[in-house]
Every structure is written in C-alpha cells, then in structure tokens.
Amino acid sequence: MSTPEQLAIVQSKFTTGEIVVIAMEAMLVQDWLKTTRLIALVNKGSTNALVILLTSRTPPQVYSDLTIEKILPIDQDFQCDIGTDEEQKDVTDVYLNVTCRKSRTIFEMRPGITTTNLVSAIFQAIEVYQKNKNPTTDFLWIQKLTGSVRNLDSTNDRLLSAADPVIELESSDLVVSRRNIATGKSPIGTRESVVRYQMACKEDDYTYTKTLRIFIGTWNVNGQPPNAITLEQWLSSDEVPPDLYAIGFQELDLSKEAFLFNDTPREDEWRQVVAKSLHHKAEYEQVALVRLVGMMLIIFSQSSHLPHIKNICIDTVGTGIMGKMGNKGGVAVSCCIHNTSVCFVNAHLAAHCEEYERRNQDYADICARLNFQTYVPPKGFKDHDQIYWLGDLNYRITEMDAQTAKQLIADGNLAPVLALDQLEQQRRLSRVFVGFREAEIKFKPTYKYDPGTDNWDSSEKGRAPAWCDRVLWKGEPIASLTYQSHPELKISDHKPVSATFDSKVRVIDVTKYRKIHEELMKKLDKLENEFLPQVTVDTTEIIYETLRFDEPCAKELIVANTGQVPVKFEFIKKLDDTSYCKEWLSITPYTDFIEPGQKCDIKLEVCVDKRSAWKLNSGEDKLYDILVLHLVNGKDIFITVTGTYERSCFGCSIEALVHIPVPIREVPIGRIMELENNKNTSQDPYYVPKEIWLLVDRLYRHGIKTPGLFETQGLHSEILAIRDWLDNGSQDPMPGSVHSVAEALLLLLDSTAEPLVPYNLHRIGLSAATNYLQCKQVIMQLPEIRRTVFLYICAFLQELLTHTQDNGLDAKTLASLFGSFFLRDSPRSRDDRNQRSKSTQAICDRKKAAFVYHFLINDQSDFVGR
Amino acid sequence: MSAGPYNYSYIFKYIIIGDMGVGKSCLLHQFTEKKFMADCPHTIGVEFGTRIIEVAGQKIKLQIWDTAGQERFRAVTRSYYRGAAGALMVYDITRRSTYNHLSSWLTDTRNLTNPSTVIFLIGNKSDLEGQRDVTYEEAKKFAEENGLMFVEASAKTGDNVEEAFLETAKKIYQSIQDGRLDLNAAESGVQHNPSQPGRTNLQGVLSVQQGGKDSCSC
Ligand SMILES: Nc1nc2c(ncn2[C@@H]2O[C@H](COP(=O)(O)OP(=O)(O)OP(=O)(O)O)[C@@H](O)[C@H]2O)c(=O)[nH]1
Ligand SMILES: [Mg+2]
C-alpha cells in the first residue's frame, strides 16, 4: 500500500482540503476474526482523523472498491498505543490499539516502513491536537463524510454498546470483503461470509425474542397547519405507552412552493406537535424523519431502546409523472431493532375514485424503487423481517351510491360497505399488498368530512365516504391490538387513524452466540481445503428473442450446488469493466449462498430503457455480454447473454429522427446507426421529428383542456402501445389516455443521449437563467433542429396555458417540469446528487425552471421565424 | 505437528492457457487426479484445481487456473493472468493452427503477468505420433528463441505431465532463492501466521510459515 497510485485511490474518497497523509492495509481484530481493512490518516486544516475503510479487493483498484466504515476524530477522546502479540513466540506483527469515544479497536499490521510512518503520523496528529485544542466545530467535516449526524452526536454510552464485539459482528460493519480471484488472490482464508451465513441459519439458537409495543399512525391533514392543537387523543389514547411510534402525514403542505421545491415550514410545526403529544408515561427521542413534499414520516422511540436501533436509513419515492413529482408516492425508514430489520412506509397513492389501477401501480413502484443505501449491498423493500405500511392509500367505494353507504354506516352496519372497498377487492385479487395483513375495520370511513365537523362532505361534489387511510403489515410475529380512527381531531377533511401492535424482535444472547460461533469455526477449519465448491448451471448461453424499448424480459439461470460444501457465488467484474454486467441487464440475486444439494434460481432481466436505448441505436453498445459467475474459493463460469433489440424512436436522437420519414421499424438497423453517427443524412429533413409532432398534436387536439395534464402519471401499458403505434405506423388513432401521451412525450425527450439543451450549454444556461435576453442567446446557440424543437414545444405549452381555467396548469409548474427534461442532468452529476446537498439541487432545479419560464410567458413569434 | 490445513510453506498460482481443445483441462485433471478424461467438455469459464507438491524439501501448494480456450472468451480470460507465478502455454501437436497462435498467447502472457512469471510451453497429445503436424525441433526452437521451458506431453498417457508442473515450480522456487522474486516487497503479501486469511502477492507466490500457532485440525 501507499504507492502513489493507491494513495490517489484513497484520496478520491475525500474532497479538496481533506488530505490523505498516509494509508495502509491492516487487519481489524475482532475477538475471533481478523478481517482486512484500510486505515488512513486524513488531515483537514489543523485537525486529523483516523479513517477505517472497507475494501472489496486488496489492493483497491478503483474508487468504488472502498467504503468508509468508521471515522475516529483525533481529539481529546482519542488514544493510541502500540504493542505486540504476547502469545506468539516469534513476534512479528505490530498491534495498534486505538481507543476513541470509549470504544476500542485493534489493528494488526505488518512491520515495516509504512507501519512505522503511520504510527508516527498518528502520534504527531495527537500532539498537534494537544497544542491546538480545536473546538468540536472544527471536526464538523467528519460528520459530512459519515453522512449521519447520529454518529458524531452519539453519546458515550451508546457507543459503548456498539463496541460490543457481538453487536458489531451482526452490524453492517462486518461486510463480506468481495475478493476478486481474478486479481490473483488466494482462495484460501477469508471465510467470514460463510460464517455470517451459517450464523444466520442458526439464529434461533442464540437469540430470544422481546415484545415491543408499536404505534402506527396516519393522517392526511389537507394542508392545514397544527395551530393550537395537540394530538394526545390520537397518539396517547392508550393506557400503555408504546415502545415505538411511526407517524405518517400526507398533504402536509399543499402550496406550490412545497410541491415544486420540496420546501415547507410545516415539517417542523407538525414535528413539534407530535413530540409534545407522545405518551406522557415514557420518554421518547426522535429516531428518524423523512419527508417528500407533503408526505412525512417520523419515528420516535423510547429513549431506552435507542442504543438497539441501528442502520437507520431513509428513502423516498415520488410517483408523479415520470416518477418526478413528489406529490404522490412514499417515504420510508428502514432500521434494525436488535437483530430484526424493520421498514416503515408512509404512502400517498393516486387520487380519484376510478383510479385503483394507478394506485396499484404506485404501490408497485414504491416497492420496487425503495432502496436503502446504508447497507452494503443496499437493502430493498422486501429485505426486511417486518414491514409496516401506512398512509392515505386513497382506495374508494364506487359500487354503492353515497346515500346508501352513509345510511348503512349510520346504522353501524359496516360489512356490506367494506365488502365493496377497492383495497379489499384488489387485495382479494392479489393485485396489491400481497402478503400483507390488515386488522378488521370497525371504524367509520375516515374521508371525507367538512373540516371542523363530523359531518360528511357537504360540498357540491359531495364525495362518497371512503376508508382512504389505512395501516397494513407484513412479517412475523406481529400481533394486532387496536385499529381505530380518531374523529376528535377535526381540522382536516380526513380523520387520523392509529393501529397498535405487539411485535416480537430478536435479541442476541451473547454467551450462546460465542459458543455457537466457536463451534462453527472449528468445523470450518476442518472443511477448509478438503473440499472445493462445485456447481452446475442449466445453461451458459442465455438468448433473448426480440426485446423492445422499456419492456423488461426475464430469463432464469439455475445454479445447483453439486458439491460437498456450501457455495457462495457472485457475479464479478471483468478486468476493465466498472460493473459486473451491462446497464440494460439486472441480476437478482447477484450473490447468494447455496447449500449442498440445493439450487438457486437467478433472474436475469433485460430492460432497454432510457439510459441504454440510445447506445444501442448508435451502435456504441450491443445486446451482448459475458458474465463471470464466480464461486468463492472455486471456479468461475462464463455466462453469455445475447438478444435482438427492436429499435424504437425512443432512444433516437432528434437529429436522426428528422431524417426518418417512415415508421422506424421500416428502417434497416444500419441506416439508423448511420444517421445516429451523422452520416448520409437526407436532403430535406423535417423541422421537428414526426414523433414529437404526432404526440404534441394528439395532446393539442384531445388534451388541451384536460385537468392535471403533465401532472398525472400515464399507464405503462398504454405508453408501450403508443410506442408501437409510433414505431410501426398505423391508420388508427393514437392509443392511450392523454396522460399516457404526455408521459410518452417526456419519455421521448428523456431517452436521448443528450438532453434537448446539450450538456455543454448547461452552465451558461443556468447562470443566465434570470435574464431573458441571455437565455434567448443560449437558445440561439442551439443547433437549428434543437432550437426548432425547443420553440415548438414551448409554443405548445404557451397554447396550453391559454386554457388555464380548464386544465388548471400554470407556467411555473410546466417550467419546472420541462426544465428538468430540457436541461436534464448528466448521468454523472445525477450520481453526484447524493453528495450534492439538497439545497444545491433545489437551486439548480429552480434555475432550470426559470430558464424555461421565460419562453412560456414571452411572445416567441419573432424567434420562430428565424 | 499434525497435518493441519497449512502444512505447506508456499502457494504458487498457475494459469493454463492455449487454444480450445488442446487438452488444458485434461492436463490439469491428469495432474490432480492422475486420470484421463476421454470426452471432456469445453471449459466455459475458469476451472480451479489444487495439489500440494514438494520442491527441495519444501511443501508447496499449487493453485491452478484452467482457462477457457475459445476465442470469444479471450477478452474475459485476460482477467486471470494477473498475479500468476507460472503460466503453462499449451498447443496440440496434431493441429498446426494451435501452434501458430502461440505468439499471440505469448504476447498476452508477457503483457499481463510480471517479468518473473515462469512460462512453460507444452506440446500436448504426444501419444498421437501418427497425426503429428508440428515437429519437436520446430517447437523447441520457438521455445528457445523466446526463453521458454518446453516439453511434449500427453494428458492421455500422463507422459511428462508431472514433469511440466514440477519443473515450473522448481524454477519459481529458484527465483525466490535467488532473490529475483522478492517476497518481502511492499506488496509481497507474504504470510507468516497461518491463522490469518492467506492471499498471494503480485508474484503469485505466498509463503506460509511453519510453526507459530498450532493449527488445530480436529
Ligand atoms: N489422444 C489425446 N487426446 C487428448 C489429450 N489431451 C486431451 N485430449 C482430448 O482432446 C479433447 C479436448 O481436451 P480438453 O482438455 O477439453 O481441451 P481444452 O484445452 O481444455 O479445451 P477448452 O476447454 O475448450 O479450452 C478431449 O476430447 C480430450 O479427450 C492427449 O494427450 N491425447
Ligand atoms: Mg478446458
């Protein structure tokens, strides 16, 4: 380690100003295990910190091989001494004992010049601190690196418990170091992954269960502020104080500001009211808060449980049009309570009575897209032991007239009404919430009331009552206790709902754990080197027939363990590749264990979507990949994946499309590639691609007065039908609702290699955003075809805006939406997003919106003529 | 001391390369199992085999990677050269095309391994004298010009198979003794403690110290 190249790789984990002074490999010693780590001394200004990194291979080759595991600030709490192993006769290894925040970490290092340098650098850093006595604020940069405030805030005793080796062993700290045999490393040795798996299998033998009272609450507050109200009637109506609260709100703020820029003062107002109204018989602390536009989820826990809640992680999914707008969707918190993983989801699904299919789709989207990044590898929604789902799910009752329903409800006869509840119906058909359970509903519908009363909605629309607000759960063993609404709280047109549960979580028995662990180690010692892993696969060539744009197609690969020992397989990267497969392919699971005699079905799903289609059109990529299926400690198998892609106008550049006068399916592949690479263009191209014209024309004729146009998500099946209609050509009218047409238009713009305003103009475009004249100049710099398309779409949007009274659209919303497409972030900077602060992103989004806004409110006729 | 899992002092990594069908997998099988596979399927990937041998009284564990020879996998198998201490480059004496391709295999080996990697050329299927397409002399000359060790062998009869693997190991071991292969280099990855996970260094050699903790083999 510590060659300049390797130091550079470690350095790339940090930003300017944070200097990696020295870095080297060391073994982290945890009672029974020694695992490879990288330790680095990082300097910023006059402060230093010792950073412990996980590396998926040694030495690390690229930035992504490294994950920061822990950062120990070198401050008054930091202590360090060196020693040697007393047990060993020939003393060779250096032991570095580091104590920080009362937790002790031991590293074993090879003696040598690097070790000496590292140790002396650490001692120097301690001296520097003792001279300066930097205030804690000087160490704030560390907080940013760990991405968590808890880490720094954590009190001493919390870290004490985290320092328990057993707990560490089960936490994400112990990440299987992904070894790449291809780099020449030996297959003997590392067996922590096997150990982890075996320990997971024996979990019942060293854990016991503990029951927690969990309170789940949901309320759609209809944009109302919590002025002068408290929530005890909802949150602490029970005798027993809950151990854990998960409280979800919807429609926290209905303002445009919140919708467009995800900014609202309501977040804190409601948070405070909730905190005040928690059960008075116990002390609570906030565990997590997550919000997307009007959806907010807060988790509170009794303070005594906090040390046992780990891996807290949040995620949000917006399911508005193109998955962009966060007015609908879900927010979620994932965490481990003792040894049980738990996920809470607060969702607000699509509105409108008839739209239950859209609600089902929203649900599916949220499930598929939730992704919790603090875990390595990231955890999906399904990977939890317990899931609690709450929210305004918006399912209605349409098969009974409102009057009859109200009468039955007034008579206390809920059953016939409940039987027609869409959610009940859809669940019975297994269309949504498969595997979830819901307690019996014994309360009146929670929607829709005249605010301030218990009277049904008396407005003109006179909406039928519905159980919009629900709580469901999945996982064992969860016992439902109560499920009720709280009509006492009247400020909204919805009533809050609560559900309580007695849920069992698993707790580790340390003594038993140690014993079982030791036995396992002995057994493994014996097995090691006696057997090699052995598997067979049912095929090494996976051939996909015709694949179409945005239409996933899955095939199975069966891997059977035909050997004597458990096998861990994983797909690994080839020499120069950045990922183990091409981006149009996804493999689940990409790594797993197989016991002898067992098999594993691996799903290989190909989906050519907006990220990959253009590369196939231009010939930059092919539907061909060789995957390396690697058996840990054993051989590798090559799996060849091929397919035929049916080209579509989606993924074609604007420049190519204007030269294609016929449906794209009639054009030979070679010709498309030619056009994509700007060769042999035709004599008189269209002014705008016919596909854009057709979509806009359709919207112009049929959607110009449709409320919610460009705000409502389309249906995937309809978008595919539109795709076929465009690609094949047809005499029939364009299929699909106008919402699907609108989404198809956006998807077309989103599938090109570069956005309409090319990346190289973004910087100047965004800095000119406030000045109309300068924005115009940027547009003047666009290639002619792009300028025409830009102005053409803007002209159409202007036309839309003349019908505001019908479609309810406003220029700001359209500018914000189209800004994000016209000036789409480059894939690289989208990756940076996580690092980029929320506010920087918001500023950038505002500028994009401002840029486009000019062209929606100013007359463009002088422009078009050019 | 009982025969624990670490009763060897070094681990050497080998790769076996060459066109498809030249008999790479059969050579490995003959070496590890002392058996001939009459109808051996194409290798679709990289097979892995291991055997402990003795050189100058030292126990050495050979860790052998047998690669797929098919042209379409060439780009992928290149990932496996790194860190090999020995490379066995195989052609089929009954098929001249497999011999003609040697220079391309050699180029890859030179580019992707380090200078101390021992390259051993094997002319396989020497039992099929009647169908010979490449003379011994011609191949011998090629080997000398390129500084390679060379034998003709037969995976079927076992002729010279043992020798090829052992000679390679001897040569590597010699390099260590001469100090041409520096195990104590910054990245040597030399292992002194058997209770630690082992790993080979860039030279494809890993030394394991005897003694130390008693490796429990119950
Ligand atoms: N007569 C004879 N046949 C052999 C010998 N070695 C291998 N074969 C035969 O040659 C064929 C190919 O042998 P493999 O070992 O599979 O060849 P390979 O080099 O591993 O081929 P790939 O895995 O495709 O790269 C098999 O049918 C073997 O039986 C040999 O020494 N003599
Ligand atoms: Mg083979």
Tab-separated table of N, CA and C in Angstrom, chain A residues 483-579:
chain	number	residue	atom	x	y	z
A	483	TYR	N	-57.131	-0.942	16.150
A	483	TYR	CA	-57.142	-0.313	14.831
A	483	TYR	C	-58.332	0.629	14.871
A	484	GLN	N	-58.091	1.912	14.885
A	484	GLN	CA	-59.201	2.835	15.087
A	484	GLN	C	-58.946	4.177	14.435
A	485	SER	N	-60.036	4.947	14.321
A	485	SER	CA	-59.893	6.320	13.840
A	485	SER	C	-60.131	7.256	15.017
A	486	HIS	N	-59.778	8.520	14.839
A	486	HIS	CA	-59.871	9.479	15.937
A	486	HIS	C	-60.609	10.719	15.477
A	487	PRO	N	-61.939	10.620	15.446
A	487	PRO	CA	-62.742	11.711	14.883
A	487	PRO	C	-62.641	12.999	15.705
A	488	GLU	N	-62.072	12.889	16.907
A	488	GLU	CA	-61.978	14.107	17.734
A	488	GLU	C	-61.137	15.167	17.044
A	489	LEU	N	-60.211	14.746	16.213
A	489	LEU	CA	-59.364	15.721	15.527
A	489	LEU	C	-60.041	16.093	14.216
A	490	LYS	N	-60.394	17.373	14.102
A	490	LYS	CA	-61.334	17.745	13.053
A	490	LYS	C	-60.787	18.736	12.032
A	491	ILE	N	-59.543	19.146	12.132
A	491	ILE	CA	-59.122	20.246	11.248
A	491	ILE	C	-59.054	19.849	9.779
A	492	SER	N	-58.972	18.579	9.507
A	492	SER	CA	-58.799	18.129	8.121
A	492	SER	C	-60.098	17.537	7.584
A	493	ASP	N	-60.114	17.263	6.293
A	493	ASP	CA	-61.252	16.534	5.730
A	493	ASP	C	-61.067	15.021	5.895
A	494	HIS	N	-59.909	14.605	6.438
A	494	HIS	CA	-59.673	13.200	6.797
A	494	HIS	C	-59.622	13.087	8.317
A	495	LYS	N	-59.919	11.905	8.841
A	495	LYS	CA	-59.705	11.643	10.266
A	495	LYS	C	-58.419	10.839	10.426
A	496	PRO	N	-57.676	11.112	11.484
A	496	PRO	CA	-56.473	10.305	11.701
A	496	PRO	C	-56.818	8.862	12.069
A	497	VAL	N	-55.895	7.963	11.770
A	497	VAL	CA	-56.082	6.547	12.076
A	497	VAL	C	-54.875	6.083	12.884
A	498	SER	N	-55.109	5.140	13.797
A	498	SER	CA	-53.975	4.564	14.513
A	498	SER	C	-54.123	3.048	14.564
A	499	ALA	N	-52.994	2.376	14.678
A	499	ALA	CA	-53.002	0.931	14.870
A	499	ALA	C	-51.887	0.610	15.847
A	500	THR	N	-52.139	-0.304	16.763
A	500	THR	CA	-51.058	-0.701	17.668
A	500	THR	C	-50.814	-2.194	17.546
A	501	PHE	N	-49.580	-2.554	17.805
A	501	PHE	CA	-49.156	-3.940	17.634
A	501	PHE	C	-48.242	-4.359	18.768
A	502	ASP	N	-48.282	-5.643	19.082
A	502	ASP	CA	-47.220	-6.233	19.893
A	502	ASP	C	-46.343	-7.019	18.940
A	503	SER	N	-45.122	-6.531	18.699
A	503	SER	CA	-44.255	-7.162	17.707
A	503	SER	C	-43.040	-7.736	18.395
A	504	LYS	N	-42.683	-8.926	17.976
A	504	LYS	CA	-41.529	-9.564	18.610
A	504	LYS	C	-40.269	-9.297	17.791
A	505	VAL	N	-39.234	-8.864	18.450
A	505	VAL	CA	-37.949	-8.706	17.775
A	505	VAL	C	-36.950	-9.671	18.406
A	506	ARG	N	-35.932	-10.003	17.607
A	506	ARG	CA	-34.953	-10.966	18.098
A	506	ARG	C	-33.768	-10.261	18.752
A	507	VAL	N	-33.368	-10.785	19.898
A	507	VAL	CA	-32.260	-10.208	20.647
A	507	VAL	C	-31.176	-11.277	20.792
A	508	ILE	N	-29.946	-10.856	20.654
A	508	ILE	CA	-28.847	-11.838	20.710
A	508	ILE	C	-28.448	-12.163	22.143
A	509	ASP	N	-28.305	-13.454	22.444
A	509	ASP	CA	-27.761	-13.887	23.722
A	509	ASP	C	-26.261	-14.059	23.533
A	510	VAL	N	-25.513	-13.169	24.143
A	510	VAL	CA	-24.079	-13.087	23.854
A	510	VAL	C	-23.344	-14.388	24.152
A	511	THR	N	-23.643	-14.996	25.313
A	511	THR	CA	-22.927	-16.223	25.689
A	511	THR	C	-23.181	-17.335	24.685
A	512	LYS	N	-24.455	-17.525	24.376
A	512	LYS	CA	-24.789	-18.577	23.413
A	512	LYS	C	-24.166	-18.278	22.067
A	513	TYR	N	-24.171	-17.014	21.686
A	513	TYR	CA	-23.610	-16.633	20.397
A	513	TYR	C	-22.146	-17.057	20.317
A	514	ARG	N	-21.402	-16.732	21.357
A	514	ARG	CA	-19.980	-17.065	21.347
A	514	ARG	C	-19.753	-18.557	21.202
A	515	LYS	N	-20.547	-19.319	21.935
A	515	LYS	CA	-20.360	-20.759	21.926
A	515	LYS	C	-20.615	-21.321	20.524
A	516	ILE	N	-21.728	-20.942	19.948
A	516	ILE	CA	-22.081	-21.455	18.626
A	516	ILE	C	-21.061	-21.004	17.585
A	517	HIS	N	-20.614	-19.787	17.761
A	517	HIS	CA	-19.643	-19.254	16.825
A	517	HIS	C	-18.345	-20.054	16.866
A	518	GLU	N	-17.909	-20.360	18.061
A	518	GLU	CA	-16.672	-21.128	18.198
A	518	GLU	C	-16.786	-22.519	17.580
A	519	GLU	N	-17.916	-23.170	17.840
A	519	GLU	CA	-18.137	-24.499	17.265
A	519	GLU	C	-18.053	-24.431	15.752
A	520	LEU	N	-18.657	-23.412	15.221
A	520	LEU	CA	-18.689	-23.250	13.779
A	520	LEU	C	-17.277	-23.074	13.224
A	521	MET	N	-16.479	-22.275	13.913
A	521	MET	CA	-15.130	-22.034	13.444
A	521	MET	C	-14.334	-23.333	13.385
A	522	LYS	N	-14.532	-24.178	14.394
A	522	LYS	CA	-13.812	-25.454	14.415
A	522	LYS	C	-14.195	-26.296	13.210
A	523	LYS	N	-15.497	-26.339	12.948
A	523	LYS	CA	-15.989	-27.153	11.851
A	523	LYS	C	-15.411	-26.639	10.525
A	524	LEU	N	-15.361	-25.358	10.398
A	524	LEU	CA	-14.874	-24.784	9.148
A	524	LEU	C	-13.388	-25.064	8.947
A	525	ASP	N	-12.639	-25.010	10.065
A	525	ASP	CA	-11.211	-25.327	9.991
A	525	ASP	C	-11.012	-26.670	9.316
A	526	LYS	N	-11.898	-27.595	9.688
A	526	LYS	CA	-11.759	-28.942	9.174
A	526	LYS	C	-12.121	-29.007	7.690
A	527	LEU	N	-13.166	-28.319	7.378
A	527	LEU	CA	-13.653	-28.394	5.999
A	527	LEU	C	-12.727	-27.717	5.007
A	528	GLU	N	-12.103	-26.666	5.490
A	528	GLU	CA	-11.353	-25.840	4.572
A	528	GLU	C	-10.281	-26.646	3.857
A	529	ASN	N	-10.114	-26.445	2.623
A	529	ASN	CA	-9.111	-27.127	1.808
A	529	ASN	C	-9.392	-28.601	1.556
A	530	GLU	N	-10.408	-29.144	2.201
A	530	GLU	CA	-10.737	-30.526	1.900
A	530	GLU	C	-11.680	-30.601	0.722
A	531	PHE	N	-12.500	-29.607	0.615
A	531	PHE	CA	-13.484	-29.614	-0.473
A	531	PHE	C	-13.418	-28.311	-1.240
A	532	LEU	N	-13.693	-28.410	-2.494
A	532	LEU	CA	-13.829	-27.193	-3.280
A	532	LEU	C	-15.295	-27.043	-3.675
A	533	PRO	N	-15.751	-25.831	-3.790
A	533	PRO	CA	-17.150	-25.664	-4.204
A	533	PRO	C	-17.370	-26.158	-5.629
A	534	GLN	N	-18.512	-26.678	-5.877
A	534	GLN	CA	-18.823	-27.262	-7.180
A	534	GLN	C	-20.289	-26.967	-7.512
A	535	VAL	N	-20.523	-26.395	-8.661
A	535	VAL	CA	-21.921	-26.183	-9.077
A	535	VAL	C	-22.086	-26.558	-10.542
A	536	THR	N	-23.334	-26.764	-10.936
A	536	THR	CA	-23.623	-26.828	-12.365
A	536	THR	C	-24.686	-25.782	-12.681
A	537	VAL	N	-24.625	-25.272	-13.898
A	537	VAL	CA	-25.647	-24.315	-14.335
A	537	VAL	C	-26.444	-24.976	-15.451
A	538	ASP	N	-27.722	-24.592	-15.581
A	538	ASP	CA	-28.538	-25.262	-16.597
A	538	ASP	C	-28.209	-24.776	-18.000
A	539	THR	N	-27.573	-23.623	-18.116
A	539	THR	CA	-27.151	-23.161	-19.432
A	539	THR	C	-26.045	-22.136	-19.264
A	540	THR	N	-25.203	-22.018	-20.283
A	540	THR	CA	-24.197	-20.962	-20.233
A	540	THR	C	-24.465	-19.928	-21.308
A	541	GLU	N	-25.569	-20.135	-22.033
A	541	GLU	CA	-25.913	-19.146	-23.054
A	541	GLU	C	-27.360	-18.747	-22.902
A	542	ILE	N	-27.582	-17.489	-22.633
A	542	ILE	CA	-28.946	-17.022	-22.446
A	542	ILE	C	-29.289	-16.127	-23.621
A	543	ILE	N	-30.292	-16.566	-24.370
A	543	ILE	CA	-30.624	-15.823	-25.587
A	543	ILE	C	-32.025	-15.244	-25.444
A	544	TYR	N	-32.129	-13.971	-25.606
A	544	TYR	CA	-33.430	-13.310	-25.556
A	544	TYR	C	-33.922	-13.131	-26.984
A	545	GLU	N	-35.188	-13.418	-27.187
A	545	GLU	CA	-35.760	-13.169	-28.511
A	545	GLU	C	-35.835	-11.654	-28.680
A	546	THR	N	-36.867	-11.200	-29.321
A	546	THR	CA	-36.956	-9.769	-29.590
A	546	THR	C	-37.207	-8.973	-28.315
A	547	LEU	N	-36.396	-7.977	-28.102
A	547	LEU	CA	-36.572	-7.117	-26.937
A	547	LEU	C	-36.999	-5.743	-27.413
A	548	ARG	N	-37.961	-5.179	-26.690
A	548	ARG	CA	-38.442	-3.855	-27.085
A	548	ARG	C	-38.155	-2.842	-25.993
A	549	PHE	N	-38.164	-1.599	-26.406
A	549	PHE	CA	-37.851	-0.490	-25.502
A	549	PHE	C	-38.759	-0.496	-24.272
A	550	ASP	N	-38.140	-0.381	-23.120
A	550	ASP	CA	-38.856	-0.221	-21.842
A	550	ASP	C	-39.749	-1.413	-21.490
A	551	GLU	N	-39.492	-2.554	-22.128
A	551	GLU	CA	-40.323	-3.720	-21.856
A	551	GLU	C	-39.421	-4.809	-21.302
A	552	PRO	N	-39.397	-4.959	-19.999
A	552	PRO	CA	-38.453	-5.901	-19.410
A	552	PRO	C	-38.760	-7.341	-19.811
A	553	CYS	N	-37.712	-8.125	-19.927
A	553	CYS	CA	-37.884	-9.536	-20.268
A	553	CYS	C	-36.926	-10.325	-19.381
A	554	ALA	N	-37.464	-11.292	-18.659
A	554	ALA	CA	-36.628	-12.009	-17.695
A	554	ALA	C	-36.426	-13.456	-18.118
A	555	LYS	N	-35.229	-13.968	-17.847
A	555	LYS	CA	-34.956	-15.391	-18.056
A	555	LYS	C	-34.310	-15.906	-16.771
A	556	GLU	N	-34.371	-17.232	-16.631
A	556	GLU	CA	-33.819	-17.796	-15.414
A	556	GLU	C	-32.551	-18.569	-15.674
A	557	LEU	N	-31.676	-18.493	-14.705
A	557	LEU	CA	-30.476	-19.306	-14.741
A	557	LEU	C	-30.501	-20.119	-13.451
A	558	ILE	N	-30.416	-21.426	-13.584
A	558	ILE	CA	-30.475	-22.251	-12.379
A	558	ILE	C	-29.071	-22.715	-12.018
A	559	VAL	N	-28.673	-22.401	-10.820
A	559	VAL	CA	-27.356	-22.819	-10.343
A	559	VAL	C	-27.581	-23.865	-9.260
A	560	ALA	N	-27.058	-25.057	-9.462
A	560	ALA	CA	-27.255	-26.126	-8.488
A	560	ALA	C	-25.923	-26.452	-7.825
A	561	ASN	N	-25.940	-26.543	-6.523
A	561	ASN	CA	-24.731	-26.923	-5.793
A	561	ASN	C	-24.603	-28.440	-5.843
A	562	THR	N	-23.669	-28.918	-6.659
A	562	THR	CA	-23.479	-30.352	-6.808
A	562	THR	C	-22.271	-30.829	-6.015
A	563	GLY	N	-21.721	-29.931	-5.206
A	563	GLY	CA	-20.519	-30.283	-4.434
A	563	GLY	C	-20.852	-30.648	-3.002
A	564	GLN	N	-19.829	-30.657	-2.176
A	564	GLN	CA	-19.967	-31.106	-0.791
A	564	GLN	C	-20.159	-29.954	0.185
A	565	VAL	N	-19.772	-28.793	-0.248
A	565	VAL	CA	-19.734	-27.672	0.693
A	565	VAL	C	-20.695	-26.577	0.264
A	566	PRO	N	-21.108	-25.770	1.225
A	566	PRO	CA	-21.929	-24.622	0.845
A	566	PRO	C	-21.136	-23.743	-0.129
A	567	VAL	N	-21.840	-23.186	-1.064
A	567	VAL	CA	-21.180	-22.360	-2.065
A	567	VAL	C	-21.698	-20.939	-1.943
A	568	LYS	N	-20.781	-20.018	-2.006
A	568	LYS	CA	-21.224	-18.642	-2.180
A	568	LYS	C	-20.843	-18.243	-3.592
A	569	PHE	N	-21.821	-17.792	-4.348
A	569	PHE	CA	-21.479	-17.333	-5.694
A	569	PHE	C	-21.685	-15.838	-5.775
A	570	GLU	N	-21.006	-15.238	-6.716
A	570	GLU	CA	-21.300	-13.846	-7.025
A	570	GLU	C	-20.845	-13.545	-8.442
A	571	PHE	N	-21.523	-12.607	-9.069
A	571	PHE	CA	-21.081	-12.170	-10.383
A	571	PHE	C	-20.005	-11.117	-10.175
A	572	ILE	N	-18.880	-11.299	-10.870
A	572	ILE	CA	-17.789	-10.358	-10.642
A	572	ILE	C	-17.452	-9.595	-11.911
A	573	LYS	N	-16.753	-8.507	-11.684
A	573	LYS	CA	-16.377	-7.628	-12.792
A	573	LYS	C	-15.252	-8.232	-13.613
A	574	LYS	N	-15.258	-7.936	-14.880
A	574	LYS	CA	-14.120	-8.298	-15.715
A	574	LYS	C	-13.072	-7.192	-15.598
A	575	LEU	N	-11.915	-7.472	-16.152
A	575	LEU	CA	-10.752	-6.621	-15.936
A	575	LEU	C	-11.020	-5.113	-15.967
A	576	ASP	N	-11.549	-4.619	-17.085
A	576	ASP	CA	-11.644	-3.160	-17.196
A	576	ASP	C	-13.054	-2.633	-17.005
A	577	ASP	N	-13.970	-3.488	-16.639
A	577	ASP	CA	-15.351	-3.042	-16.544
A	577	ASP	C	-15.625	-2.367	-15.216
A	578	THR	N	-16.660	-1.526	-15.213
A	578	THR	CA	-16.993	-0.837	-13.980
A	578	THR	C	-18.070	-1.586	-13.216
A	579	SER	N	-18.793	-2.465	-13.906
A	579	SER	CA	-19.845	-3.202	-13.224
A	579	SER	C	-19.800	-4.648	-13.690
